[in-house]
PDB file of C-alpha atoms in Angstrom:
ATOM      1  CA  UNK A 106      89.698  95.900 114.344  1.00 66.00           C
ATOM      2  CA  UNK A 107      92.236  97.412 112.117  1.00 85.00           C
ATOM      3  CA  UNK A 108      91.231 100.656 110.964  1.00 91.00           C
ATOM      4  CA  UNK A 109      89.729 100.595 107.275  1.00 94.00           C
ATOM      5  CA  UNK A 110      90.553 104.509 106.784  1.00 95.00           C
ATOM      6  CA  UNK A 111      93.976 105.440 108.332  1.00 96.00           C
ATOM      7  CA  UNK A 112      95.295 109.583 108.049  1.00 97.00           C
ATOM      8  CA  UNK A 113      99.095 109.823 108.931  1.00 97.00           C
ATOM      9  CA  UNK A 114     100.174 113.121 109.047  1.00 98.00           C
ATOM     10  CA  UNK A 115      98.456 114.953 107.095  1.00 98.00           C
ATOM     11  CA  UNK A 116      98.937 118.333 106.093  1.00 98.00           C
ATOM     12  CA  UNK A 117      97.787 121.299 103.694  1.00 98.00           C
ATOM     13  CA  UNK A 118      97.926 124.947 103.433  1.00 97.00           C
ATOM     14  CA  UNK A 119      96.104 127.763 101.385  1.00 95.00           C
ATOM     15  CA  UNK A 120      99.067 129.978 100.597  1.00 91.00           C
ATOM     16  CA  UNK A 121     100.399 130.751 103.578  1.00 90.00           C
ATOM     17  CA  UNK A 122      97.993 129.932 105.637  1.00 93.00           C
ATOM     18  CA  UNK A 123      98.148 126.429 106.998  1.00 95.00           C
ATOM     19  CA  UNK A 124      94.960 124.796 107.276  1.00 95.00           C
ATOM     20  CA  UNK A 125      95.618 120.906 107.974  1.00 97.00           C
ATOM     21  CA  UNK A 126      98.991 120.322 110.346  1.00 96.00           C
ATOM     22  CA  UNK A 127     100.015 116.867 111.045  1.00 97.00           C
ATOM     23  CA  UNK A 128      96.941 115.480 111.247  1.00 97.00           C
ATOM     24  CA  UNK A 129      96.003 111.805 112.339  1.00 97.00           C
ATOM     25  CA  UNK A 130      93.349 109.593 113.073  1.00 97.00           C
ATOM     26  CA  UNK A 131      92.057 106.217 112.173  1.00 97.00           C
ATOM     27  CA  UNK A 132      88.509 104.907 111.422  1.00 97.00           C
ATOM     28  CA  UNK A 133      87.550 101.331 111.788  1.00 96.00           C
ATOM     29  CA  UNK A 134      84.996  99.520 109.109  1.00 93.00           C
ATOM     30  CA  UNK A 135      81.271 100.034 110.269  1.00 93.00           C
ATOM     31  CA  UNK A 136      82.628 103.156 112.501  1.00 95.00           C
ATOM     32  CA  UNK A 137      80.556 106.549 112.002  1.00 95.00           C
ATOM     33  CA  UNK A 138      82.263 109.618 112.256  1.00 95.00           C
ATOM     34  CA  UNK A 139      81.682 113.433 112.629  1.00 96.00           C
ATOM     35  CA  UNK A 140      83.331 116.135 111.749  1.00 96.00           C
ATOM     36  CA  UNK A 141      82.766 119.599 113.290  1.00 97.00           C
ATOM     37  CA  UNK A 142      84.647 122.782 113.972  1.00 96.00           C
ATOM     38  CA  UNK A 143      84.206 126.416 113.683  1.00 96.00           C
ATOM     39  CA  UNK A 144      84.357 128.076 109.996  1.00 95.00           C
ATOM     40  CA  UNK A 145      87.780 127.904 108.977  1.00 91.00           C
ATOM     41  CA  UNK A 146      88.799 125.459 110.510  1.00 94.00           C
ATOM     42  CA  UNK A 147      89.556 123.225 107.748  1.00 95.00           C
ATOM     43  CA  UNK A 148      86.589 120.451 108.077  1.00 97.00           C
ATOM     44  CA  UNK A 149      85.648 120.667 103.971  1.00 97.00           C
ATOM     45  CA  UNK A 150      89.302 120.888 102.894  1.00 97.00           C
ATOM     46  CA  UNK A 151      89.721 117.327 105.210  1.00 97.00           C
ATOM     47  CA  UNK A 152      86.860 115.830 103.168  1.00 96.00           C
ATOM     48  CA  UNK A 153      88.218 117.325  99.786  1.00 95.00           C
ATOM     49  CA  UNK A 154      91.722 115.536 100.391  1.00 96.00           C
ATOM     50  CA  UNK A 155      89.830 112.377 101.720  1.00 93.00           C
ATOM     51  CA  UNK A 156      88.027 112.472  98.363  1.00 90.00           C
ATOM     52  CA  UNK A 157      90.905 113.154  96.033  1.00 90.00           C
ATOM     53  CA  UNK A 158      89.773 116.548  95.032  1.00 91.00           C
ATOM     54  CA  UNK A 159      92.973 118.138  96.346  1.00 93.00           C
ATOM     55  CA  UNK A 160      96.437 116.668  97.150  1.00 93.00           C
ATOM     56  CA  UNK A 161      98.325 117.196 100.388  1.00 95.00           C
ATOM     57  CA  UNK A 162     101.492 119.037 101.415  1.00 96.00           C
ATOM     58  CA  UNK A 163     102.280 116.085 103.303  1.00 96.00           C
ATOM     59  CA  UNK A 164     101.362 112.808 105.027  1.00 96.00           C
ATOM     60  CA  UNK A 165      99.331 109.752 103.538  1.00 94.00           C
ATOM     61  CA  UNK A 166      96.071 108.675 103.167  1.00 95.00           C
ATOM     62  CA  UNK A 167      95.565 104.829 103.408  1.00 95.00           C
ATOM     63  CA  UNK A 168      91.897 103.100 102.316  1.00 91.00           C
ATOM     64  CA  UNK A 169      91.904  99.529 102.905  1.00 87.00           C
ATOM     65  CA  UNK A 170      95.374  98.666 101.683  1.00 80.00           C
ATOM     66  CA  UNK A 171      96.176 101.281  99.301  1.00 77.00           C
ATOM     67  CA  UNK A 172      97.878 104.015  99.809  1.00 77.00           C
ATOM     68  CA  UNK A 173      95.781 106.883  97.796  1.00 79.00           C
ATOM     69  CA  UNK A 174      99.123 108.719  96.290  1.00 71.00           C
ATOM     70  CA  UNK A 175      99.120 105.537  94.044  1.00 63.00           C
ATOM     71  CA  UNK A 176      95.554 106.003  92.951  1.00 66.00           C
ATOM     72  CA  UNK A 177      94.497 107.157  89.716  1.00 62.00           C
ATOM     73  CA  UNK A 178      92.573 109.943  89.930  1.00 60.00           C
TER      74      UNK A 178
END
């Protein structure tokens, strides 16, 4: 089964602090995923990126067959 959500080489920084660096993963339709980690690890930042609230420095997020960089916000 193909991934419904694909994250490829996603990177994001706040000023000079790198929070996410080349993150890559996929989620299949119907699959449940949890995100855990210490404070400041980038959990909320990842969710903001997936929701389109902030724009990644590099990488892409594909939802279904659509690259989210080209969706209206």
